[in-house]
Short mmCIF file of C-alpha atoms in Angstrom, two decimals:
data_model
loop_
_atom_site.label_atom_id
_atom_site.label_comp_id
_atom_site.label_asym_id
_atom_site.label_seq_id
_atom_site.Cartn_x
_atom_site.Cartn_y
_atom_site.Cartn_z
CA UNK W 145 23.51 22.77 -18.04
CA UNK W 146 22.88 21.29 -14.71
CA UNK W 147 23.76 17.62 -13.68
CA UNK W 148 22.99 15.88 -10.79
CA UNK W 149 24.87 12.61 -9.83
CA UNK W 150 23.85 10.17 -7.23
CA UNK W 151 25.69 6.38 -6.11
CA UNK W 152 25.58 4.31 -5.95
CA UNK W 153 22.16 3.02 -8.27
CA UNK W 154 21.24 0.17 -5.95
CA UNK W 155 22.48 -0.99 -2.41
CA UNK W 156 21.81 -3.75 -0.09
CA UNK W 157 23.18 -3.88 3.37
CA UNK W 158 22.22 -5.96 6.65
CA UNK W 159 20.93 -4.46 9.92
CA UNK W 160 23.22 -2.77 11.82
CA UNK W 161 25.75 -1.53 9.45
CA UNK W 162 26.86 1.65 7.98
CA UNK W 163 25.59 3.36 5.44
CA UNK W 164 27.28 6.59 3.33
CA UNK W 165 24.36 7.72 0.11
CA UNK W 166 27.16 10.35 -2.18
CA UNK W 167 25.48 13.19 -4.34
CA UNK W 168 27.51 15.85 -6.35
CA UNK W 169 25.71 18.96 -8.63
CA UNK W 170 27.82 19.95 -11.51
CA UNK W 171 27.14 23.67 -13.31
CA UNK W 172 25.87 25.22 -10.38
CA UNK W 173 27.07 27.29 -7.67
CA UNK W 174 25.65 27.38 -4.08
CA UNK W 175 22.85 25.20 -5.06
CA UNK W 176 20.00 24.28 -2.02
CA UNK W 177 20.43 20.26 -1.61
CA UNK W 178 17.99 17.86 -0.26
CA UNK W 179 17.79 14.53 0.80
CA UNK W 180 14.16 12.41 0.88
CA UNK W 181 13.06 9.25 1.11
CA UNK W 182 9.95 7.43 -1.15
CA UNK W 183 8.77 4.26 0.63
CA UNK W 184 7.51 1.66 -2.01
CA UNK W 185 4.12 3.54 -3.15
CA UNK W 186 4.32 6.34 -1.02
CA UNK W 187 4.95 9.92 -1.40
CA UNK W 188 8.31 11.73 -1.39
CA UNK W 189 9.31 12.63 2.49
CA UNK W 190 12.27 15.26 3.01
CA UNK W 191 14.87 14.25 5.09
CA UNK W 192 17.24 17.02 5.32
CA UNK W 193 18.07 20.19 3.08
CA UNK W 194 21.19 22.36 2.92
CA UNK W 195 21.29 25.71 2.22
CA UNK W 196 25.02 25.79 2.15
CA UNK W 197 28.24 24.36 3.52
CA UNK W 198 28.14 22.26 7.02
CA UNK W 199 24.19 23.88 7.08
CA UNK W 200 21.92 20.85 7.41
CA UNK W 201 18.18 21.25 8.46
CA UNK W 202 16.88 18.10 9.84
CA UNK W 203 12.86 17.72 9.04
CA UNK W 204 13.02 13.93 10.43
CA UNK W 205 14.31 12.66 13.32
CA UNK W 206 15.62 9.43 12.77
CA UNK W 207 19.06 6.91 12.93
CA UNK W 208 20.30 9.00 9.38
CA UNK W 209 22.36 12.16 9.49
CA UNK W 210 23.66 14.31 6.73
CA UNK W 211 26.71 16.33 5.74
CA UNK W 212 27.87 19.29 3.24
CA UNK W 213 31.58 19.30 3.12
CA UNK W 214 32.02 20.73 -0.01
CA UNK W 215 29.03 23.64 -1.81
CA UNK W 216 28.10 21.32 -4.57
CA UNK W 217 28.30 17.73 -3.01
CA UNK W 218 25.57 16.17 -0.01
CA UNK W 219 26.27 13.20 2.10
CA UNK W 220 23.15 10.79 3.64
CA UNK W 221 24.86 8.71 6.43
CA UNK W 222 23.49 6.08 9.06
CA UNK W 223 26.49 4.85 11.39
CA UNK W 224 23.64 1.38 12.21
CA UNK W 225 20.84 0.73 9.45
CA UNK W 226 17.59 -0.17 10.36
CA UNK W 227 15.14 -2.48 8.71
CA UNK W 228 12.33 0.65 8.29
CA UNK W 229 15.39 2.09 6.43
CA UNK W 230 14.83 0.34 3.29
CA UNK W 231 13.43 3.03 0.49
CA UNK W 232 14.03 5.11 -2.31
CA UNK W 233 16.70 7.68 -1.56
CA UNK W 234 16.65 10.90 -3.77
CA UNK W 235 18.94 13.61 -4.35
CA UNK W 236 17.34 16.81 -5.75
CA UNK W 237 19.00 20.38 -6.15
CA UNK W 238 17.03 24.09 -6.61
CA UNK W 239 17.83 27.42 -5.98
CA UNK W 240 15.58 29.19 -3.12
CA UNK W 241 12.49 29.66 -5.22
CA UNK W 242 10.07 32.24 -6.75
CA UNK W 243 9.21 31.95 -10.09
CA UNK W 244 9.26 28.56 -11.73
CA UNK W 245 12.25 27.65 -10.13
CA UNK W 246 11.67 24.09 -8.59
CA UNK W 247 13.89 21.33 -7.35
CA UNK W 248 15.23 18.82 -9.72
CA UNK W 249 16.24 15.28 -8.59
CA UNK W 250 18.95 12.71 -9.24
CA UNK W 251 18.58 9.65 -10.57
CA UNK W 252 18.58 8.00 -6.65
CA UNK W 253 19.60 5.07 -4.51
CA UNK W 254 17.67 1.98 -3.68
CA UNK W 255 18.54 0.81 -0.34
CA UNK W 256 17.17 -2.33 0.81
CA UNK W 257 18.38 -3.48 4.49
CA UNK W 258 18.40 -7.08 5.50
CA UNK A 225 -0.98 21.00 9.42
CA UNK A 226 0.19 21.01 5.73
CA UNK A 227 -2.27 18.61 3.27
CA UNK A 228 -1.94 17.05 -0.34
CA UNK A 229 -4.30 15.01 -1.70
CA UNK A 230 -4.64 13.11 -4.92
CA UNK A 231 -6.17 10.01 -5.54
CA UNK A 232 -3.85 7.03 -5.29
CA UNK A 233 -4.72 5.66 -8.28
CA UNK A 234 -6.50 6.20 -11.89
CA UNK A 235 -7.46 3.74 -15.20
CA UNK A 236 -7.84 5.21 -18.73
CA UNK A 237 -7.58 4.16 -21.93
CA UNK A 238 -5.17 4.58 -24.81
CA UNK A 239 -6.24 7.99 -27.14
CA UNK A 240 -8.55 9.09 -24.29
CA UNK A 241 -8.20 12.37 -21.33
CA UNK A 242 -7.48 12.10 -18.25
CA UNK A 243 -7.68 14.67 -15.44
CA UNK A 244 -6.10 13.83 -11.78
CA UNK A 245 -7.30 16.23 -9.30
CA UNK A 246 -5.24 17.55 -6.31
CA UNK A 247 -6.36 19.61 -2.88
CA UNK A 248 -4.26 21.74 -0.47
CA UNK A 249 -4.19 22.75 2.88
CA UNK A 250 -0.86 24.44 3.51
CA UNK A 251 0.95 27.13 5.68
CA UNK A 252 1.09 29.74 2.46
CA UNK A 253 1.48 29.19 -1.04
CA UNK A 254 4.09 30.24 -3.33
CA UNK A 255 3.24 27.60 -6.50
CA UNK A 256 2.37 24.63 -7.22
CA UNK A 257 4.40 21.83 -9.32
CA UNK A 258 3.39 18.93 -11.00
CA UNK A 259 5.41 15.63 -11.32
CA UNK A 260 5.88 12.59 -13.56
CA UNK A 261 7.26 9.56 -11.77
CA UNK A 262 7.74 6.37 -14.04
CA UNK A 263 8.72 3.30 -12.18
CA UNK A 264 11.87 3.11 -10.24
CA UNK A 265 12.77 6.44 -11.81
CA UNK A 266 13.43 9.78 -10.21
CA UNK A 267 10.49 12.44 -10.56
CA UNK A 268 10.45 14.74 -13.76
CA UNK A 269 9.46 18.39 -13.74
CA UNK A 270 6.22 18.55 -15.71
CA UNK A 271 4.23 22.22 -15.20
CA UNK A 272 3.78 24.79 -12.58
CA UNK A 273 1.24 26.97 -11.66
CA UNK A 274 0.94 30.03 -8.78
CA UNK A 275 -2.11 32.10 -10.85
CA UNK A 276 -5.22 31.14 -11.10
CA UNK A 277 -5.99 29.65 -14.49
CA UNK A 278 -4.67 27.27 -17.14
CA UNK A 279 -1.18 26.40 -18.04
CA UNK A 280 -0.79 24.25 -21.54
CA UNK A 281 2.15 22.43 -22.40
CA UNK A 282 1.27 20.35 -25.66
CA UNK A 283 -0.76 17.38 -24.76
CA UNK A 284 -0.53 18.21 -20.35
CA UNK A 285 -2.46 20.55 -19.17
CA UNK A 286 -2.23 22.21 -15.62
CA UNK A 287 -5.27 24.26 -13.83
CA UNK A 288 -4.97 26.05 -10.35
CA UNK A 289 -7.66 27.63 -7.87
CA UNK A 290 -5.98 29.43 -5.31
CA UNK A 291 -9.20 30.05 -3.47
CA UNK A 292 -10.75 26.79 -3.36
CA UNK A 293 -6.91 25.15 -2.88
CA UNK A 294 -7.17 22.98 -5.89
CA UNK A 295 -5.55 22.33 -8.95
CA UNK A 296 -5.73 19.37 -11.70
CA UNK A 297 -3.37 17.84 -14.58
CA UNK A 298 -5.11 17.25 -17.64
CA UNK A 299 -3.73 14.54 -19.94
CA UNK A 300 -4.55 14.87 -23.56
CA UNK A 301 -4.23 11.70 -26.42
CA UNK A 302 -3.44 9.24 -23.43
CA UNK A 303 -0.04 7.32 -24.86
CA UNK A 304 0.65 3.69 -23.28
CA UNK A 305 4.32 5.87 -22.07
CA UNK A 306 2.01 8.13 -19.68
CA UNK A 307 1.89 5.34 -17.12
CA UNK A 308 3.03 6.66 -14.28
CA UNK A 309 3.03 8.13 -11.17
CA UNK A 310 1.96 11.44 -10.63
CA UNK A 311 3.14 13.73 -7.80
CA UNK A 312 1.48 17.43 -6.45
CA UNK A 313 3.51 19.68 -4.81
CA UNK A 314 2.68 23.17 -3.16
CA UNK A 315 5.24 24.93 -2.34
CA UNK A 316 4.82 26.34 1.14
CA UNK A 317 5.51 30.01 2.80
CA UNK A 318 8.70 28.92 3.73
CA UNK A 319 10.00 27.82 -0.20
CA UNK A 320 9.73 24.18 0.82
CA UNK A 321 8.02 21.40 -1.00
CA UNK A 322 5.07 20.01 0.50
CA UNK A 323 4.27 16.84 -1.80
CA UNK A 324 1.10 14.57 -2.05
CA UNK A 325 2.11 11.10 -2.18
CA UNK A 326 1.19 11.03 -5.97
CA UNK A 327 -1.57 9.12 -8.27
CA UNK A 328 -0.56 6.03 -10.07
CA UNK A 329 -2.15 6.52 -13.77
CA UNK A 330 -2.62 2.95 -15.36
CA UNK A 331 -3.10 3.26 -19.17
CA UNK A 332 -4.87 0.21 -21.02
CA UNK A 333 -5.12 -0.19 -24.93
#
């Protein structure tokens, strides 16, 4: 079966510095990978997807930037954090979809920037 | 431009039904997914639709109109663990995820 892993589980960091978000699949192969973000009551907002290794689609512009250096692992970077950074990040993985096939998510990373 | 909407929040009452009602406006339409989001938790896959009708899955329920771009999750023998968050999401001609930012379901005894 499918696992996803994200880390790390919470994460508090001051304006300005960097910031590296780590998310591996395990018992999949060439899975799609996304990144989004879920402000405190707010709805899910994609950040980037990956379709396959060093292919990142940006939906956001923004200070974060993401990498696929390996097919089953996804990287959410910021090289200086921003206070309107602070969120819920979420990992999710899915094949390219028909059928019932949907996106399934990782546990995720709470970021809150000081 | 691509549209979800779902009320942002809903009360009901312990043994009860509960339905939570989405709309959609979106660049094609290739299903539609239903989420469970308990507190500071990741989202859970809970039903998907992409006919027209009913889809039951023991006490949820989930009902699609493709022509009127609506669908609703129907909650059966409300538990006090169904309080949550509950996300709609369409996916779109191009396979992506268009997602309504979800109805908060507060359940009272």
């Amino acid at each position: 079966s499918q696992t996803i892993h994200q880390w790390p589980a919470t994460l508090v960091q001051p304006v300005g510095s960097p910031l590296s978000l780590e998310c591996t699949v395990e018992g999949t192969s060439n899975p799609n990978l996304y990144w989004y973000r879920q402000a405190a009551g707010r709805g899910l907002q994609l950040l980037f997807y990956s379709v396959g290794i060093g292919q990142i689609s940006s939906e956001v512009p923004q200070n974060l930037s993401a990498s696929r250096p390996q097919d089953r692992q996804f990287i959410l970077s910021s090289k200086k954090l921003l206070l309107s950074d602070s969120g819920f990040y979420l990992c999710a993985w899915g094949p390219l979809g028909e059928g019932q096939e949907t996106q399934y998510f990782g546990p995720g990373t709470r970021l809150l920037v000081l | 431009g691509q549209n979800i909407d779902q009320p942002t929040e809903m009360t009901a009452t312990e043994g009860a039904i509960v339905q939570i009602n989405c709309t959609y406006q979106t660049s094609g339409f290739n299903g539609l997914f239903w989420y469970q989001q308990h507190a500071g938790e990741a989202p859970t896959f809970l039903s998907y639709n992409v006919l027209d009708g009913l889809e039951e899955k023991g006490r949820f329920s989930s009902f699609l109109s493709r022509s009127k771009g609506y669908s609703y999750l129907l909650l059966k023998e409300l538990q006090m663990k169904d309080s949550a968050s509950y996300l709609c999401a369409v996916r779109d001609s191009n396979y992506q995820l268009i997602w309504g930012a979800g109805t908060k379901l507060i359940i009272k005894p």
